[in-house]
CSV table of C-alpha atoms and ligand atoms in Angstrom, one decimal:
chain,number,residue,atom,x,y,z
K,1,UNK,CA,161.9,160.2,157.4
K,2,UNK,CA,165.1,158.1,157.4
K,3,UNK,CA,166.4,155.5,159.7
K,4,UNK,CA,169.8,155.7,161.3
K,5,UNK,CA,171.7,152.6,160.9
K,6,UNK,CA,174.2,153.8,163.3
K,7,UNK,CA,176.6,151.0,162.9
K,8,UNK,CA,178.6,149.4,160.2
K,9,UNK,CA,180.3,146.2,161.3
K,10,UNK,CA,183.6,147.7,162.3
K,11,UNK,CA,181.8,150.0,164.7
K,12,UNK,CA,179.3,147.6,166.2
K,13,UNK,CA,181.2,147.6,169.4
K,14,UNK,CA,181.2,151.3,169.9
K,15,UNK,CA,177.7,151.8,168.8
K,16,UNK,CA,176.0,149.1,170.9
K,17,UNK,CA,172.5,148.0,170.1
K,18,UNK,CA,170.9,151.5,170.4
K,19,UNK,CA,170.5,152.5,166.8
K,20,UNK,CA,167.2,152.7,165.0
K,21,UNK,CA,164.6,155.4,164.5
K,22,UNK,CA,164.9,157.7,167.5
K,23,UNK,CA,161.8,158.2,169.6
K,24,UNK,CA,160.9,160.9,172.1
K,25,UNK,CA,160.9,159.8,175.7
K,26,UNK,CA,158.4,161.0,178.3
K,27,UNK,CA,160.2,161.9,181.5
K,28,UNK,CA,158.7,161.4,185.0
K,29,UNK,CA,157.2,164.1,187.1
K,30,UNK,CA,159.5,166.6,188.9
K,31,UNK,CA,158.8,164.9,192.2
K,32,UNK,CA,159.9,161.5,190.8
K,33,UNK,CA,162.9,163.1,189.1
K,34,UNK,CA,164.0,164.6,192.5
K,35,UNK,CA,164.0,161.3,194.2
K,36,UNK,CA,166.0,159.7,191.4
K,37,UNK,CA,168.5,162.5,191.4
K,38,UNK,CA,168.9,162.4,195.2
K,39,UNK,CA,169.7,158.7,195.1
K,40,UNK,CA,172.4,159.3,192.5
K,41,UNK,CA,173.8,162.2,194.7
K,42,UNK,CA,173.8,160.0,197.8
K,43,UNK,CA,175.9,157.4,196.0
K,44,UNK,CA,178.3,160.1,194.8
K,45,UNK,CA,178.7,161.5,198.3
K,46,UNK,CA,179.5,158.1,199.7
K,47,UNK,CA,182.6,158.0,197.6
K,48,UNK,CA,184.0,161.3,198.9
K,49,UNK,CA,186.0,159.8,201.9
K,50,UNK,CA,187.9,157.5,199.6
K,51,UNK,CA,188.5,160.3,197.2
K,52,UNK,CA,190.0,162.4,200.0
K,53,UNK,CA,192.2,159.4,201.0
K,54,UNK,CA,193.3,159.0,197.3
K,55,UNK,CA,194.4,162.7,197.3
K,56,UNK,CA,196.0,162.4,200.8
K,57,UNK,CA,193.8,164.9,202.5
K,58,UNK,CA,191.9,164.5,205.8
K,59,UNK,CA,189.3,167.2,205.4
K,60,UNK,CA,187.8,169.3,202.6
K,61,UNK,CA,186.3,172.6,203.6
K,62,UNK,CA,183.7,174.3,201.4
K,63,UNK,CA,182.4,177.6,202.6
K,64,UNK,CA,179.9,179.6,200.7
K,65,UNK,CA,177.0,182.0,201.0
K,66,UNK,CA,173.6,182.3,199.3
K,67,UNK,CA,174.3,183.1,195.6
K,68,UNK,CA,178.0,182.9,196.1
K,69,UNK,CA,178.2,179.1,196.0
K,70,UNK,CA,181.2,177.0,195.5
K,71,UNK,CA,181.2,175.3,192.0
K,72,UNK,CA,181.2,171.9,193.8
K,73,UNK,CA,178.0,172.8,195.6
K,74,UNK,CA,175.9,172.2,192.5
K,75,UNK,CA,177.1,168.6,192.4
K,76,UNK,CA,176.1,167.6,195.9
K,77,UNK,CA,173.0,169.7,196.6
K,78,UNK,CA,169.7,168.0,197.1
K,79,UNK,CA,167.4,168.3,194.0
K,80,UNK,CA,165.1,170.5,195.9
K,81,UNK,CA,167.8,173.0,196.9
K,82,UNK,CA,168.2,176.0,194.6
K,83,UNK,CA,171.0,177.8,196.3
K,84,UNK,CA,173.1,177.8,199.5
K,85,UNK,CA,171.5,179.6,202.4
K,86,UNK,CA,173.1,182.1,204.8
K,87,UNK,CA,176.6,180.8,205.2
K,88,UNK,CA,176.6,177.2,204.3
K,89,UNK,CA,179.9,175.6,205.5
K,90,UNK,CA,180.7,172.0,204.9
K,91,UNK,CA,183.5,169.8,206.1
K,92,UNK,CA,184.0,166.5,204.3
K,93,UNK,CA,186.4,164.3,206.2
K,94,UNK,CA,187.9,160.9,206.4
K,95,UNK,CA,187.5,160.5,210.2
K,96,UNK,CA,185.3,157.6,211.1
K,97,UNK,CA,185.7,158.0,214.9
K,98,UNK,CA,182.5,158.3,216.9
K,99,UNK,CA,182.8,162.1,217.5
K,100,UNK,CA,182.7,163.3,214.0
K,101,UNK,CA,182.4,160.1,212.1
K,102,UNK,CA,178.7,159.9,212.0
K,103,UNK,CA,178.0,162.8,209.7
K,104,UNK,CA,179.9,163.4,206.5
K,105,UNK,CA,179.9,166.2,205.5
K,106,UNK,CA,179.5,168.2,208.7
K,107,UNK,CA,177.3,171.1,207.7
K,108,UNK,CA,176.5,174.5,209.2
K,109,UNK,CA,173.9,176.8,207.8
K,110,UNK,CA,174.3,179.9,209.9
K,111,UNK,CA,175.3,183.5,209.7
K,112,UNK,CA,176.5,184.1,213.2
K,113,UNK,CA,180.0,183.6,214.7
K,114,UNK,CA,178.8,180.2,216.0
K,115,UNK,CA,179.7,178.6,212.8
K,116,UNK,CA,183.4,179.6,213.2
K,117,UNK,CA,183.6,178.6,216.8
K,118,UNK,CA,182.2,175.2,216.1
K,119,UNK,CA,184.4,174.8,213.0
K,120,UNK,CA,187.5,175.5,215.2
K,121,UNK,CA,186.3,173.1,217.9
K,122,UNK,CA,185.7,170.4,215.3
K,123,UNK,CA,189.1,170.9,213.8
K,124,UNK,CA,190.7,170.8,217.3
K,125,UNK,CA,189.0,167.5,218.0
K,126,UNK,CA,189.5,166.0,214.7
K,127,UNK,CA,193.1,167.3,214.1
K,128,UNK,CA,193.3,166.9,210.3
K,129,UNK,CA,196.8,167.2,208.9
K,130,UNK,CA,195.9,168.3,205.4
K,131,UNK,CA,192.8,170.4,204.7
K,132,UNK,CA,191.8,170.9,201.0
K,133,UNK,CA,190.4,174.3,199.9
K,134,UNK,CA,188.9,174.9,196.4
K,135,UNK,CA,191.4,177.5,195.2
K,136,UNK,CA,193.0,177.2,191.7
K,137,UNK,CA,193.9,179.7,189.1
K,138,UNK,CA,193.4,177.4,186.1
K,139,UNK,CA,190.8,174.8,186.9
K,140,UNK,CA,187.5,176.6,187.4
K,141,UNK,CA,185.8,173.6,188.9
K,142,UNK,CA,188.5,173.6,191.7
K,143,UNK,CA,188.2,177.3,192.3
K,144,UNK,CA,184.9,177.6,194.0
K,145,UNK,CA,186.1,179.4,197.2
K,146,UNK,CA,185.1,183.0,196.7
K,147,UNK,CA,187.8,185.6,197.4
K,148,UNK,CA,185.9,187.3,200.2
K,149,UNK,CA,185.0,184.0,201.8
K,150,UNK,CA,188.7,183.0,201.8
K,151,UNK,CA,189.6,186.2,203.5
K,152,UNK,CA,187.2,185.6,206.3
K,153,UNK,CA,187.9,181.9,206.6
K,154,UNK,CA,191.7,182.7,206.9
K,155,UNK,CA,191.1,185.2,209.6
K,156,UNK,CA,188.8,182.9,211.5
K,157,UNK,CA,191.0,179.8,211.3
K,158,UNK,CA,194.3,181.5,211.9
K,159,UNK,CA,197.8,180.4,211.1
K,160,UNK,CA,197.5,177.0,212.8
K,161,UNK,CA,194.8,175.6,210.4
K,162,UNK,CA,195.6,177.7,207.4
K,163,UNK,CA,199.1,176.3,207.4
K,164,UNK,CA,197.6,172.9,206.9
K,165,UNK,CA,195.5,173.9,203.9
K,166,UNK,CA,196.4,172.4,200.5
K,167,UNK,CA,195.1,172.8,197.0
K,168,UNK,CA,194.1,169.6,195.2
K,169,UNK,CA,192.4,170.5,192.0
K,170,UNK,CA,191.7,166.9,191.0
K,171,UNK,CA,189.6,166.4,194.1
K,172,UNK,CA,186.9,168.8,192.9
K,173,UNK,CA,187.4,167.7,189.3
K,174,UNK,CA,187.0,164.0,190.1
K,175,UNK,CA,184.0,164.5,192.3
K,176,UNK,CA,182.2,166.6,189.7
K,177,UNK,CA,183.2,164.3,186.9
K,178,UNK,CA,181.9,161.1,188.6
K,179,UNK,CA,178.8,159.5,187.1
K,180,UNK,CA,177.1,156.6,188.7
K,181,UNK,CA,176.0,153.6,186.7
K,182,UNK,CA,172.3,154.3,187.3
K,183,UNK,CA,172.5,157.5,185.3
K,184,UNK,CA,173.3,155.9,182.0
K,185,UNK,CA,169.8,154.6,181.2
K,186,UNK,CA,168.3,158.0,181.8
K,187,UNK,CA,171.1,159.7,179.8
K,188,UNK,CA,170.4,157.3,176.9
K,189,UNK,CA,166.7,158.4,176.9
K,190,UNK,CA,167.7,162.0,177.0
K,191,UNK,CA,170.1,161.4,174.1
K,192,UNK,CA,167.5,159.6,172.0
K,193,UNK,CA,165.1,162.4,172.7
K,194,UNK,CA,167.4,165.0,171.3
K,195,UNK,CA,168.0,162.8,168.2
K,196,UNK,CA,164.2,162.6,167.8
K,197,UNK,CA,164.0,166.4,168.2
K,198,UNK,CA,166.6,167.0,165.5
K,199,UNK,CA,165.0,164.5,163.2
K,200,UNK,CA,161.7,166.2,163.5
K,201,UNK,CA,163.2,169.8,163.3
K,202,UNK,CA,165.2,168.8,160.2
K,203,UNK,CA,162.1,167.5,158.3
K,204,UNK,CA,159.5,168.9,155.9
K,205,UNK,CA,157.1,169.0,158.9
K,206,UNK,CA,159.0,172.0,160.2
K,207,UNK,CA,161.0,173.3,157.3
K,208,UNK,CA,159.4,174.8,154.1
K,209,UNK,CA,162.2,175.7,151.8
K,210,UNK,CA,162.1,179.4,150.7
K,211,UNK,CA,160.1,180.3,153.8
K,212,UNK,CA,161.4,178.8,157.1
K,213,UNK,CA,164.4,180.6,158.5
K,214,UNK,CA,167.2,179.1,160.7
K,215,UNK,CA,165.9,181.2,163.6
K,216,UNK,CA,162.4,179.6,163.1
K,217,UNK,CA,164.0,176.2,163.6
K,218,UNK,CA,166.0,177.3,166.6
K,219,UNK,CA,162.9,178.6,168.3
K,220,UNK,CA,161.0,175.6,167.3
K,221,UNK,CA,163.6,173.5,169.1
K,222,UNK,CA,163.3,175.7,172.2
K,223,UNK,CA,159.6,175.4,172.3
K,224,UNK,CA,159.8,171.7,171.7
K,225,UNK,CA,162.1,171.3,174.7
K,226,UNK,CA,159.5,173.2,176.8
K,227,UNK,CA,156.8,170.8,175.5
K,228,UNK,CA,158.9,167.7,176.4
K,229,UNK,CA,159.5,169.1,179.9
K,230,UNK,CA,163.3,169.5,179.5
K,231,UNK,CA,165.4,172.6,179.5
K,232,UNK,CA,168.8,173.5,178.0
K,233,UNK,CA,172.2,174.9,178.9
K,234,UNK,CA,172.7,176.9,175.7
K,235,UNK,CA,170.6,178.4,173.0
K,236,UNK,CA,170.8,176.0,170.0
K,237,UNK,CA,172.2,177.1,166.7
K,238,UNK,CA,171.1,176.2,163.2
K,239,UNK,CA,173.2,177.2,160.2
K,240,UNK,CA,173.1,176.6,156.4
K,241,UNK,CA,175.9,175.7,154.1
K,242,UNK,CA,175.7,176.4,150.3
K,243,UNK,CA,178.0,176.3,147.3
K,244,UNK,CA,179.1,180.0,147.5
K,245,UNK,CA,178.4,180.8,151.0
K,246,UNK,CA,177.6,179.6,154.4
K,247,UNK,CA,176.3,181.3,157.4
K,248,UNK,CA,176.6,181.1,161.1
K,249,UNK,CA,174.9,183.7,163.3
K,250,UNK,CA,172.4,185.8,161.5
K,251,UNK,CA,169.2,184.1,160.5
K,252,UNK,CA,168.9,182.9,157.0
K,253,UNK,CA,166.0,181.5,154.9
K,254,UNK,CA,166.5,177.8,154.3
K,255,UNK,CA,166.4,176.8,150.6
K,256,UNK,CA,166.4,173.7,148.5
K,257,UNK,CA,169.9,172.3,148.3
K,258,UNK,CA,171.1,173.6,151.6
K,259,UNK,CA,173.1,171.6,154.0
K,260,UNK,CA,171.9,172.3,157.5
K,261,UNK,CA,173.9,172.0,160.7
K,262,UNK,CA,172.7,172.2,164.3
K,263,UNK,CA,174.4,172.3,167.7
K,264,UNK,CA,171.9,171.5,170.4
K,265,UNK,CA,171.6,170.0,173.9
K,266,UNK,CA,169.1,169.4,176.6
K,267,UNK,CA,169.1,169.5,180.4
K,268,UNK,CA,167.1,167.2,182.7
K,269,UNK,CA,167.8,165.3,186.0
K,270,UNK,CA,170.9,167.5,186.5
K,271,UNK,CA,172.4,166.1,183.3
K,272,UNK,CA,173.3,167.8,180.1
K,273,UNK,CA,173.6,166.6,176.5
K,274,UNK,CA,175.5,168.1,173.5
K,275,UNK,CA,174.9,167.0,169.9
K,276,UNK,CA,175.8,168.3,166.5
K,277,UNK,CA,174.2,166.9,163.4
K,278,UNK,CA,173.8,167.8,159.7
K,279,UNK,CA,170.8,167.7,157.4
K,280,UNK,CA,170.1,168.3,153.7
K,281,UNK,CA,167.2,169.9,151.9
K,282,UNK,CA,166.5,167.8,148.8
K,283,UNK,CA,166.1,169.8,145.6
K,284,UNK,CA,162.9,169.1,143.7
K,285,UNK,CA,163.6,165.9,141.7
K,286,UNK,CA,166.6,165.0,143.8
K,287,UNK,CA,166.3,161.8,145.8
K,288,UNK,CA,169.6,161.7,147.6
K,289,UNK,CA,172.2,163.9,149.3
K,290,UNK,CA,175.1,164.9,146.9
K,291,UNK,CA,178.0,162.5,147.1
K,292,UNK,CA,180.4,165.2,148.1
K,293,UNK,CA,178.4,166.0,151.2
K,294,UNK,CA,178.1,162.4,152.2
K,295,UNK,CA,181.9,162.0,151.8
K,296,UNK,CA,182.3,164.9,154.2
K,297,UNK,CA,180.1,163.2,156.9
K,298,UNK,CA,182.1,160.0,156.4
K,299,UNK,CA,185.3,161.9,157.0
K,300,UNK,CA,184.0,163.2,160.3
K,301,UNK,CA,182.9,159.7,161.2
K,302,UNK,CA,186.4,158.5,160.5
K,303,UNK,CA,187.7,161.2,162.8
K,304,UNK,CA,185.4,159.9,165.5
K,305,UNK,CA,186.9,156.4,165.1
K,306,UNK,CA,190.4,157.9,165.5
K,307,UNK,CA,189.4,159.9,168.6
K,308,UNK,CA,187.8,156.9,170.3
K,309,UNK,CA,190.7,154.6,169.4
K,310,UNK,CA,193.2,157.0,171.0
K,311,UNK,CA,191.2,158.2,174.0
K,312,UNK,CA,192.3,155.7,176.6
K,313,UNK,CA,191.6,156.7,180.3
K,314,UNK,CA,194.7,157.7,182.1
K,315,UNK,CA,196.3,159.5,179.1
K,316,UNK,CA,196.1,163.3,179.1
K,317,UNK,CA,193.9,165.1,176.7
K,318,UNK,CA,196.9,166.6,175.1
K,319,UNK,CA,198.5,163.2,174.5
K,320,UNK,CA,195.3,162.0,172.9
K,321,UNK,CA,195.1,165.1,170.8
K,322,UNK,CA,198.6,164.7,169.5
K,323,UNK,CA,197.9,161.1,168.6
K,324,UNK,CA,194.7,162.0,166.8
K,325,UNK,CA,196.4,164.7,164.8
K,326,UNK,CA,199.2,162.2,163.8
K,327,UNK,CA,196.6,159.7,162.7
K,328,UNK,CA,194.7,162.3,160.8
K,329,UNK,CA,197.8,163.5,159.0
K,330,UNK,CA,198.6,159.9,158.0
K,331,UNK,CA,195.2,159.6,156.4
K,332,UNK,CA,195.3,163.1,154.9
K,333,UNK,CA,192.4,164.3,157.0
K,334,UNK,CA,192.3,168.0,157.7
K,335,UNK,CA,190.1,168.9,160.7
K,336,UNK,CA,189.8,170.1,164.3
K,337,UNK,CA,189.3,168.0,167.4
K,338,UNK,CA,187.8,169.7,170.5
K,339,UNK,CA,186.2,167.1,172.9
K,340,UNK,CA,185.1,167.9,176.4
K,341,UNK,CA,183.7,166.1,179.4
K,342,UNK,CA,179.9,166.4,179.9
K,343,UNK,CA,177.5,165.6,182.7
K,344,UNK,CA,176.7,167.9,185.7
K,345,UNK,CA,177.7,170.7,183.3
K,346,UNK,CA,177.6,171.0,179.5
K,347,UNK,CA,181.3,171.6,179.5
K,348,UNK,CA,182.1,169.6,182.6
K,349,UNK,CA,185.1,168.9,184.8
K,350,UNK,CA,188.1,167.0,183.4
K,351,UNK,CA,190.6,166.9,180.6
K,352,UNK,CA,190.0,168.7,177.3
K,353,UNK,CA,191.1,167.2,174.0
K,354,UNK,CA,191.8,170.3,172.0
K,355,UNK,CA,189.8,173.5,171.7
K,356,UNK,CA,188.8,175.4,168.5
K,357,UNK,CA,191.2,178.2,169.4
K,358,UNK,CA,193.9,175.8,170.8
K,359,UNK,CA,193.9,173.1,168.1
K,360,UNK,CA,197.2,171.5,169.0
K,361,UNK,CA,197.2,171.6,172.8
K,362,UNK,CA,195.4,173.1,175.7
K,363,UNK,CA,197.5,174.4,178.7
K,364,UNK,CA,196.7,172.9,182.1
K,365,UNK,CA,193.2,171.5,181.2
K,366,UNK,CA,194.6,169.4,178.4
K,367,UNK,CA,197.2,168.0,180.8
K,368,UNK,CA,194.7,166.5,183.2
K,369,UNK,CA,194.1,162.7,182.9
K,370,UNK,CA,191.1,161.4,180.9
K,371,UNK,CA,188.8,159.9,183.6
K,372,UNK,CA,186.7,156.9,182.7
K,373,UNK,CA,184.0,157.8,185.2
K,374,UNK,CA,182.8,160.8,183.3
K,375,UNK,CA,180.9,161.2,180.0
K,376,UNK,CA,182.6,162.8,177.1
K,377,UNK,CA,181.3,164.9,174.2
K,378,UNK,CA,183.2,163.9,171.1
K,379,UNK,CA,183.2,167.2,169.3
K,380,UNK,CA,185.1,167.6,166.0
K,381,UNK,CA,185.0,169.0,162.5
K,382,UNK,CA,186.4,167.5,159.3
K,383,UNK,CA,187.3,169.9,156.6
K,384,UNK,CA,186.2,168.5,153.2
K,385,UNK,CA,186.2,169.8,149.7
K,386,UNK,CA,182.8,169.3,148.2
K,387,UNK,CA,183.3,168.8,144.5
K,388,UNK,CA,179.7,169.6,143.5
K,389,UNK,CA,180.0,172.9,145.2
K,390,UNK,CA,183.6,173.7,144.5
K,391,UNK,CA,184.2,174.7,148.1
K,392,UNK,CA,185.7,173.3,151.3
K,393,UNK,CA,183.4,173.3,154.2
K,394,UNK,CA,183.6,172.0,157.8
K,395,UNK,CA,181.6,168.8,158.7
K,396,UNK,CA,180.9,169.3,162.3
K,397,UNK,CA,179.8,166.4,164.5
K,398,UNK,CA,179.2,166.0,168.2
K,399,UNK,CA,178.0,162.9,170.1
K,400,UNK,CA,178.2,161.9,173.7
K,401,UNK,CA,180.0,158.7,174.9
K,402,UNK,CA,180.2,156.7,178.1
K,403,UNK,CA,183.0,154.3,179.1
K,404,UNK,CA,182.0,150.7,179.3
K,405,UNK,CA,183.8,148.5,181.8
K,406,UNK,CA,182.5,145.5,179.9
K,407,UNK,CA,183.9,146.3,176.5
K,408,UNK,CA,186.7,148.5,177.9
K,409,UNK,CA,186.0,151.2,175.4
K,410,UNK,CA,183.9,154.4,175.0
K,411,UNK,CA,180.5,153.7,173.6
K,412,UNK,CA,178.0,156.1,171.9
K,413,UNK,CA,175.3,156.8,174.5
K,414,UNK,CA,172.7,156.6,171.7
K,415,UNK,CA,174.5,156.4,168.4
K,416,UNK,CA,176.3,158.5,166.0
K,417,UNK,CA,175.1,160.2,162.8
K,418,UNK,CA,176.1,158.3,159.6
K,419,UNK,CA,173.3,159.6,157.4
K,420,UNK,CA,172.0,163.1,156.8
K,421,UNK,CA,168.6,164.2,158.2
K,422,UNK,CA,166.5,164.7,155.1
K,423,UNK,CA,164.1,167.6,154.5
K,424,UNK,CA,162.1,166.2,151.6
K,425,UNK,CA,159.8,169.1,150.9
K,426,UNK,CA,159.5,169.0,147.1
K,427,UNK,CA,156.0,167.5,147.2
K,428,UNK,CA,154.7,170.1,149.6
K,429,UNK,CA,155.7,173.1,147.4
K,430,UNK,CA,152.9,174.1,145.0
K,431,UNK,CA,153.7,173.7,141.3
K,432,UNK,CA,155.2,176.9,139.9
K,433,UNK,CA,156.2,178.2,143.3
K,434,UNK,CA,159.4,176.1,143.5
K,435,UNK,CA,162.2,178.6,143.6
K,436,UNK,CA,164.9,178.3,141.0
K,437,UNK,CA,168.1,177.0,142.5
K,438,UNK,CA,168.5,179.5,145.3
K,439,UNK,CA,172.2,179.4,145.8
K,440,UNK,CA,174.2,182.5,145.1
U,1,NAG,C1,189.4,161.4,214.4
U,1,NAG,O1,188.8,162.3,215.3
U,1,NAG,C2,189.1,162.0,216.6
U,1,NAG,C3,188.3,162.9,217.5
U,1,NAG,O2,187.0,162.8,217.3
U,1,NAG,C4,190.6,162.0,216.9
U,1,NAG,O3,190.8,161.7,218.2
U,1,NAG,C5,191.3,161.1,216.0
U,1,NAG,O4,192.7,161.3,216.1
U,1,NAG,C6,190.9,161.4,214.5
U,1,NAG,N1,191.4,160.4,213.7
U,1,NAG,C7,192.2,160.6,212.6
U,1,NAG,C8,192.6,159.4,211.8
U,1,NAG,O5,192.5,161.8,212.3
U,2,NAG,C1,155.0,167.7,180.6
U,2,NAG,O1,154.5,168.0,181.9
U,2,NAG,C2,153.1,168.2,182.0
U,2,NAG,C3,152.9,168.7,183.5
U,2,NAG,O2,153.3,167.7,184.4
U,2,NAG,C4,152.4,167.0,181.6
U,2,NAG,O3,151.0,167.3,181.7
U,2,NAG,C5,152.8,166.6,180.2
U,2,NAG,O4,152.1,165.4,179.8
U,2,NAG,C6,154.3,166.5,180.1
U,2,NAG,N1,154.6,166.3,178.7
U,2,NAG,C7,155.5,165.4,178.3
U,2,NAG,C8,155.8,165.3,176.8
U,2,NAG,O5,156.1,164.7,179.1
U,3,NAG,C1,176.9,185.4,151.7
U,3,NAG,O1,175.8,185.6,152.5
U,3,NAG,C2,175.8,186.9,153.0
U,3,NAG,C3,174.6,187.0,154.0
U,3,NAG,O2,173.4,186.5,153.4
U,3,NAG,C4,175.7,187.9,151.9
U,3,NAG,O3,175.7,189.2,152.4
U,3,NAG,C5,176.9,187.7,151.0
U,3,NAG,O4,176.8,188.6,149.9
U,3,NAG,C6,177.0,186.3,150.5
U,3,NAG,N1,178.2,186.1,149.8
U,3,NAG,C7,178.3,185.4,148.6
U,3,NAG,C8,179.6,185.3,148.0
U,3,NAG,O5,177.3,184.9,148.1
U,4,NAG,C1,186.3,176.8,142.0
U,4,NAG,O1,186.6,177.9,142.9
U,4,NAG,C2,187.9,178.5,142.6
U,4,NAG,C3,188.0,179.6,143.7
U,4,NAG,O2,187.9,179.1,144.9
U,4,NAG,C4,187.8,179.1,141.2
U,4,NAG,O3,189.1,179.7,141.0
U,4,NAG,C5,187.5,178.1,140.2
U,4,NAG,O4,187.3,178.7,139.0
U,4,NAG,C6,186.2,177.3,140.6
U,4,NAG,N1,186.0,176.3,139.7
U,4,NAG,C7,184.8,176.1,139.1
U,4,NAG,C8,184.7,174.9,138.1
U,4,NAG,O5,183.9,176.9,139.2
């Protein structure tokens, strides 16, 4: 098994001290995790009144029913809550007067008209001038008010209050995007764990060339997550790349000389990770990865440098994307950039920097500002001609970063891949059974 020296000198600042052989972490019991998560949530909730003030609103109404929750609900619910109940109506507000100031949010869990009577009374007493509702046709995270719920809310509040309602998509986006500093240490352990999982999955312990299929490895990853007491937010993928061919999707038998790729993430503590790495299955007698493949990985590393250099908070995702594409053109790098926020969701709230189907700009979501308080998944693919294989293939990488106030830049949460995971299985294959070069 190889070590990851995740930093060369130029990158030391980005990489931090984290590199080294990744180890699995053992996470605390569910009971302990719930307490940890609730402390994070409390800290995030405390910030809501100032967020409301920032967006010039006095109140924020979230109204939802069991199984028809507002998207924002999942970011403030207690760890032991698995859905809204009955009608769960909440009013976040900026009013610190004694009548309503004590509780924030004001919460009703009821399915009788009482909830509407009390809501109207509260609004009368409190008299908010601007009331935010989560309605937006483009930003999903700001569109959590269900259509039927809005109909009823409008009828119950009447013109007086409905005229004061406003749409502030960045309110929901910023709340959902916000990480608290305490989360980073846990996120780092989650990240190291996924690295350890990929390192083990892409090794001769798990892969026997000529026998193991990509699906076998995918399901091994799933079972391994179960064993490590974490879950996931998407079914992982494993694909192979070969001289004449490459495959995504249908399962393939892994052979000597294959380049492997995985896209994989885990979920724990209400946080999600997203990682893409590459591996290589050494041919018998081979002791290193073909130079052309290594050059492809280096090219994607260079793209990572370019993205992190341009990705200053406050810029929009589309601005950053344009700058990245210019820098890539200058260095003759062909490739795609498609980075996204990550945290409460795998594809979390905030600005997108490209998408695979929108490689030069993303309407609306790409025009939001890059927020420093969220984590980002730096997802990209360098297109590289591999001389040994006489073919151009994508070198896809994905690693998560967090903004550091100290260094004033984005830093890899655990590290980034600069060397291939190696499947060195030649020794484990019985003499005579080694397949001849299996590529078509
Ligand atoms: C806060 O609510 C009180 C009633 O409880 C109301 O008198 C006051 O005007 C409100 N303050 C603001 C700033 O809206
Ligand atoms: C997973 O959880 C079970 C049950 O709490 C525990 O016995 C086991 O040690 C945990 N495994 C890991 C790898 O954390
Ligand atoms: C590529 O792989 C697919 C699936 O295994 C196979 O059907 C096809 O013939 C291969 N193409 C080449 C050019 O080898
Ligand atoms: C490389 O591939 C191209 C087609 O993509 C083909 O025309 C060419 O003959 C190949 N070169 C070698 C050396 O096989």
